[in-house]
Amino acid sequence: MSKMIQPALAAAASFALVCIAVPASAQEIVRIRGTIERIDGPAYVIKSRDGTELKLTLTDNPLYVAIAPSTMADIKPGMFVGSTGMSQPDGSQKAIEVHIFPESMRGTGEGHYDWDLMPRSKMTNANVEQAVDSVNGQVLSVKYKDGEKKLLVTPQTIVVTYEMGKREEVQPGTKIFVAAAKKQPDGTLQTPRITYGRNGQGPAF
């Protein structure tokens, strides 16, 4: 992980964490998953996954973060990770995706809570205690401030990390994720950070 990206990621993560902690209705905070359709002056026109057209602008000195493929071999005990998963009968989580946080983002969104990637999905952001092989894949034992979970990572689980992105890479056709965009009086949305997938890939959130 580049030393340049870590302070910037930490600042953007703090913004997102504050927005998660405050009710969305009170702050008019919107989470965006979608594809850029066109660029209209300073705004990105985005088609969200539900088909809604949104107009997104960026704050001064915005952060562009690219999602890069990673593997389970890159995850070590002591790392801080985030995972969206589905609850299993034994209380474990079957991981849809796992993203490896840089050290500067340790503690971001820590805990286990509802998530909107798909119906009944959960987000678990926690510290890795142990990784072991199982019959169905690999199991990550993770702990967060209020508890612990076991995450089953299968061959279908997407594992990613972060890289410093570039403005010029965010073009029509790019798939993006914005954790917390603030609604403006004119109906547009504004954010300090865009996370995007390179080469047609989509962010795993």
mmCIF file of C-alpha atoms in Angstrom:
data_model
loop_
_atom_site.group_PDB
_atom_site.id
_atom_site.type_symbol
_atom_site.label_atom_id
_atom_site.label_comp_id
_atom_site.label_asym_id
_atom_site.label_seq_id
_atom_site.Cartn_x
_atom_site.Cartn_y
_atom_site.Cartn_z
ATOM 1 C CA MET A 1 0.000 0.000 0.000
ATOM 2 C CA SER A 2 1.445 3.336 -1.026
ATOM 3 C CA LYS A 3 2.346 5.661 1.848
ATOM 4 C CA MET A 4 0.667 8.479 -0.100
ATOM 5 C CA ILE A 5 -2.763 6.850 -0.067
ATOM 6 C CA GLN A 6 -2.930 6.010 3.631
ATOM 7 C CA PRO A 7 -3.512 9.496 5.136
ATOM 8 C CA ALA A 8 -5.991 10.335 2.384
ATOM 9 C CA LEU A 9 -7.873 7.084 2.859
ATOM 10 C CA ALA A 10 -7.986 7.686 6.601
ATOM 11 C CA ALA A 11 -9.541 11.127 6.120
ATOM 12 C CA ALA A 12 -12.148 9.831 3.680
ATOM 13 C CA ALA A 13 -12.873 6.873 5.948
ATOM 14 C CA SER A 14 -13.489 9.230 8.865
ATOM 15 C CA PHE A 15 -16.026 11.130 6.741
ATOM 16 C CA ALA A 16 -17.798 7.903 5.814
ATOM 17 C CA LEU A 17 -17.769 6.683 9.413
ATOM 18 C CA VAL A 18 -19.386 9.901 10.666
ATOM 19 C CA CYS A 19 -22.088 9.573 8.010
ATOM 20 C CA ILE A 20 -22.792 5.959 8.979
ATOM 21 C CA ALA A 21 -23.148 6.988 12.633
ATOM 22 C CA VAL A 22 -25.762 9.690 11.871
ATOM 23 C CA PRO A 23 -29.244 8.729 10.578
ATOM 24 C CA ALA A 24 -29.314 9.098 6.809
ATOM 25 C CA SER A 25 -32.632 10.967 6.860
ATOM 26 C CA ALA A 26 -31.215 13.652 9.150
ATOM 27 C CA GLN A 27 -28.098 14.231 7.099
ATOM 28 C CA GLU A 28 -29.558 13.391 3.664
ATOM 29 C CA ILE A 29 -26.744 10.937 3.092
ATOM 30 C CA VAL A 30 -26.957 8.623 0.091
ATOM 31 C CA ARG A 31 -24.951 5.473 -0.675
ATOM 32 C CA ILE A 32 -24.324 5.028 -4.404
ATOM 33 C CA ARG A 33 -23.633 1.909 -6.438
ATOM 34 C CA GLY A 34 -23.785 2.374 -10.160
ATOM 35 C CA THR A 35 -22.128 3.054 -13.495
ATOM 36 C CA ILE A 36 -21.071 6.407 -14.888
ATOM 37 C CA GLU A 37 -23.159 7.173 -17.962
ATOM 38 C CA ARG A 38 -21.601 10.496 -18.917
ATOM 39 C CA ILE A 39 -19.689 13.477 -17.600
ATOM 40 C CA ASP A 40 -21.663 16.733 -17.544
ATOM 41 C CA GLY A 41 -19.269 19.586 -16.760
ATOM 42 C CA PRO A 42 -18.099 19.110 -13.146
ATOM 43 C CA ALA A 43 -20.676 16.372 -12.515
ATOM 44 C CA TYR A 44 -20.767 12.641 -13.103
ATOM 45 C CA VAL A 45 -24.156 11.403 -14.308
ATOM 46 C CA ILE A 46 -24.611 7.949 -12.810
ATOM 47 C CA LYS A 47 -27.116 5.209 -13.433
ATOM 48 C CA SER A 48 -27.605 3.539 -10.077
ATOM 49 C CA ARG A 49 -28.184 -0.182 -9.770
ATOM 50 C CA ASP A 50 -31.945 0.418 -9.411
ATOM 51 C CA GLY A 51 -32.001 2.384 -12.665
ATOM 52 C CA THR A 52 -32.233 5.845 -11.085
ATOM 53 C CA GLU A 53 -30.158 8.604 -12.702
ATOM 54 C CA LEU A 54 -28.054 10.571 -10.212
ATOM 55 C CA LYS A 55 -25.806 13.577 -10.620
ATOM 56 C CA LEU A 56 -22.657 13.496 -8.490
ATOM 57 C CA THR A 57 -20.121 16.261 -7.886
ATOM 58 C CA LEU A 58 -16.915 16.151 -5.879
ATOM 59 C CA THR A 59 -15.564 18.341 -3.110
ATOM 60 C CA ASP A 60 -12.255 20.150 -3.490
ATOM 61 C CA ASN A 61 -9.233 17.824 -3.615
ATOM 62 C CA PRO A 62 -11.294 14.631 -3.982
ATOM 63 C CA LEU A 63 -9.891 11.170 -3.441
ATOM 64 C CA TYR A 64 -10.045 8.569 -6.207
ATOM 65 C CA VAL A 65 -9.562 5.018 -4.922
ATOM 66 C CA ALA A 66 -9.178 2.051 -7.257
ATOM 67 C CA ILE A 67 -10.094 -1.474 -6.234
ATOM 68 C CA ALA A 68 -7.331 -3.992 -6.919
ATOM 69 C CA PRO A 69 -7.636 -7.796 -6.858
ATOM 70 C CA SER A 70 -6.018 -9.545 -3.907
ATOM 71 C CA THR A 71 -5.941 -13.055 -2.451
ATOM 72 C CA MET A 72 -6.364 -14.813 0.862
ATOM 73 C CA ALA A 73 -2.595 -15.267 0.938
ATOM 74 C CA ASP A 74 -2.326 -11.497 1.516
ATOM 75 C CA ILE A 75 -4.430 -11.648 4.700
ATOM 76 C CA LYS A 76 -2.433 -12.136 7.898
ATOM 77 C CA PRO A 77 -3.396 -12.237 11.593
ATOM 78 C CA GLY A 78 -3.530 -8.724 13.000
ATOM 79 C CA MET A 79 -4.861 -7.121 9.803
ATOM 80 C CA PHE A 80 -8.107 -5.154 9.787
ATOM 81 C CA VAL A 81 -10.579 -6.334 7.140
ATOM 82 C CA GLY A 82 -14.149 -5.727 6.053
ATOM 83 C CA SER A 83 -16.495 -8.374 4.716
ATOM 84 C CA THR A 84 -20.024 -8.456 3.389
ATOM 85 C CA GLY A 85 -21.597 -11.840 3.995
ATOM 86 C CA MET A 86 -24.710 -13.868 4.543
ATOM 87 C CA SER A 87 -25.536 -15.386 7.924
ATOM 88 C CA GLN A 88 -25.328 -19.173 8.155
ATOM 89 C CA PRO A 89 -27.291 -21.481 10.512
ATOM 90 C CA ASP A 90 -24.237 -21.929 12.753
ATOM 91 C CA GLY A 91 -23.850 -18.151 13.207
ATOM 92 C CA SER A 92 -20.917 -17.793 10.829
ATOM 93 C CA GLN A 93 -20.893 -15.521 7.786
ATOM 94 C CA LYS A 94 -20.437 -16.798 4.226
ATOM 95 C CA ALA A 95 -18.300 -14.060 2.711
ATOM 96 C CA ILE A 96 -19.432 -12.487 -0.539
ATOM 97 C CA GLU A 97 -16.370 -10.274 -0.495
ATOM 98 C CA VAL A 98 -13.442 -9.396 1.741
ATOM 99 C CA HIS A 99 -11.594 -6.112 1.462
ATOM 100 C CA ILE A 100 -8.243 -5.516 3.112
ATOM 101 C CA PHE A 101 -7.939 -2.150 4.836
ATOM 102 C CA PRO A 102 -4.618 -0.287 4.977
ATOM 103 C CA GLU A 103 -3.363 0.259 8.522
ATOM 104 C CA SER A 104 -4.458 3.914 8.411
ATOM 105 C CA MET A 105 -8.086 2.760 8.099
ATOM 106 C CA ARG A 106 -8.006 0.420 11.092
ATOM 107 C CA GLY A 107 -11.258 0.736 13.042
ATOM 108 C CA THR A 108 -13.304 2.103 10.130
ATOM 109 C CA GLY A 109 -16.935 1.032 10.597
ATOM 110 C CA GLU A 110 -15.872 -1.567 13.155
ATOM 111 C CA GLY A 111 -18.577 -4.034 14.109
ATOM 112 C CA HIS A 112 -21.218 -6.349 12.656
ATOM 113 C CA TYR A 113 -24.379 -4.796 11.208
ATOM 114 C CA ASP A 114 -26.951 -4.833 8.415
ATOM 115 C CA TRP A 115 -25.691 -3.951 4.939
ATOM 116 C CA ASP A 116 -27.473 -3.289 1.652
ATOM 117 C CA LEU A 117 -25.345 -5.106 -0.922
ATOM 118 C CA MET A 118 -28.158 -7.652 -1.176
ATOM 119 C CA PRO A 119 -31.183 -8.615 0.953
ATOM 120 C CA ARG A 120 -30.253 -9.765 4.487
ATOM 121 C CA SER A 121 -26.540 -9.201 3.935
ATOM 122 C CA LYS A 122 -24.336 -8.141 6.843
ATOM 123 C CA MET A 123 -21.139 -6.136 7.077
ATOM 124 C CA THR A 124 -18.376 -7.227 9.430
ATOM 125 C CA ASN A 125 -15.364 -4.957 9.916
ATOM 126 C CA ALA A 126 -12.944 -6.507 12.357
ATOM 127 C CA ASN A 127 -9.438 -7.595 13.257
ATOM 128 C CA VAL A 128 -8.193 -10.931 11.908
ATOM 129 C CA GLU A 129 -7.316 -13.325 14.710
ATOM 130 C CA GLN A 130 -6.737 -16.510 12.741
ATOM 131 C CA ALA A 131 -7.081 -18.025 9.272
ATOM 132 C CA VAL A 132 -7.546 -21.794 8.850
ATOM 133 C CA ASP A 133 -8.478 -24.153 6.031
ATOM 134 C CA SER A 134 -11.837 -25.912 6.099
ATOM 135 C CA VAL A 135 -13.670 -28.419 3.924
ATOM 136 C CA ASN A 136 -15.577 -25.644 2.135
ATOM 137 C CA GLY A 137 -12.818 -23.047 1.900
ATOM 138 C CA GLN A 138 -10.911 -20.945 4.399
ATOM 139 C CA VAL A 139 -12.241 -19.556 7.658
ATOM 140 C CA LEU A 140 -11.218 -16.190 9.058
ATOM 141 C CA SER A 141 -11.769 -15.746 12.784
ATOM 142 C CA VAL A 142 -12.259 -12.029 13.406
ATOM 143 C CA LYS A 143 -12.930 -9.906 16.486
ATOM 144 C CA TYR A 144 -14.531 -6.489 16.820
ATOM 145 C CA LYS A 145 -15.312 -4.350 19.852
ATOM 146 C CA ASP A 146 -18.630 -6.046 20.667
ATOM 147 C CA GLY A 147 -18.008 -9.602 19.556
ATOM 148 C CA GLU A 148 -16.460 -11.989 17.082
ATOM 149 C CA LYS A 149 -17.399 -13.875 13.933
ATOM 150 C CA LYS A 150 -16.146 -16.627 11.686
ATOM 151 C CA LEU A 151 -16.055 -15.722 7.994
ATOM 152 C CA LEU A 152 -16.178 -18.566 5.481
ATOM 153 C CA VAL A 153 -14.194 -17.553 2.402
ATOM 154 C CA THR A 154 -15.036 -19.727 -0.606
ATOM 155 C CA PRO A 155 -13.505 -19.823 -4.108
ATOM 156 C CA GLN A 156 -16.348 -17.495 -5.164
ATOM 157 C CA THR A 157 -15.518 -14.848 -2.553
ATOM 158 C CA ILE A 158 -14.028 -11.672 -4.012
ATOM 159 C CA VAL A 159 -10.890 -10.496 -2.185
ATOM 160 C CA VAL A 160 -9.681 -6.961 -2.897
ATOM 161 C CA THR A 161 -7.442 -4.195 -1.631
ATOM 162 C CA TYR A 162 -7.037 -0.487 -2.406
ATOM 163 C CA GLU A 163 -4.746 1.493 -4.683
ATOM 164 C CA MET A 164 -4.434 5.216 -5.360
ATOM 165 C CA GLY A 165 -6.700 6.007 -8.279
ATOM 166 C CA LYS A 166 -6.629 8.619 -11.026
ATOM 167 C CA ARG A 167 -9.285 11.096 -12.110
ATOM 168 C CA GLU A 168 -8.757 10.243 -15.779
ATOM 169 C CA GLU A 169 -9.615 6.586 -15.142
ATOM 170 C CA VAL A 170 -13.147 7.478 -14.035
ATOM 171 C CA GLN A 171 -14.951 7.664 -17.363
ATOM 172 C CA PRO A 172 -18.331 6.619 -18.838
ATOM 173 C CA GLY A 173 -18.718 2.900 -18.245
ATOM 174 C CA THR A 174 -16.768 2.932 -14.978
ATOM 175 C CA LYS A 175 -18.483 1.145 -12.091
ATOM 176 C CA ILE A 176 -18.335 3.098 -8.839
ATOM 177 C CA PHE A 177 -19.209 2.948 -5.162
ATOM 178 C CA VAL A 178 -19.734 5.982 -2.926
ATOM 179 C CA ALA A 179 -20.219 5.220 0.759
ATOM 180 C CA ALA A 180 -21.646 8.581 1.775
ATOM 181 C CA ALA A 181 -22.714 11.299 -0.655
ATOM 182 C CA LYS A 182 -24.448 14.344 0.794
ATOM 183 C CA LYS A 183 -27.561 15.638 -0.917
ATOM 184 C CA GLN A 184 -27.305 19.282 -2.008
ATOM 185 C CA PRO A 185 -30.139 21.876 -2.158
ATOM 186 C CA ASP A 186 -30.332 21.511 -5.961
ATOM 187 C CA GLY A 187 -30.842 17.752 -5.702
ATOM 188 C CA THR A 188 -27.327 16.773 -6.778
ATOM 189 C CA LEU A 189 -25.071 14.678 -4.565
ATOM 190 C CA GLN A 190 -21.569 15.527 -3.377
ATOM 191 C CA THR A 191 -18.753 13.379 -2.028
ATOM 192 C CA PRO A 192 -15.044 13.658 -1.169
ATOM 193 C CA ARG A 193 -14.300 10.150 -2.453
ATOM 194 C CA ILE A 194 -15.118 7.796 -5.311
ATOM 195 C CA THR A 195 -14.148 4.132 -5.187
ATOM 196 C CA TYR A 196 -14.109 2.481 -8.596
ATOM 197 C CA GLY A 197 -13.211 -0.686 -10.434
ATOM 198 C CA ARG A 198 -10.578 -0.759 -13.163
ATOM 199 C CA ASN A 199 -10.970 -2.436 -16.549
ATOM 200 C CA GLY A 200 -14.726 -2.895 -16.267
ATOM 201 C CA GLN A 201 -14.580 -4.471 -12.824
ATOM 202 C CA GLY A 202 -16.984 -3.344 -10.123
ATOM 203 C CA PRO A 203 -16.151 -2.447 -6.531
ATOM 204 C CA ALA A 204 -16.994 -5.328 -4.215
ATOM 205 C CA PHE A 205 -19.274 -3.496 -1.763
#
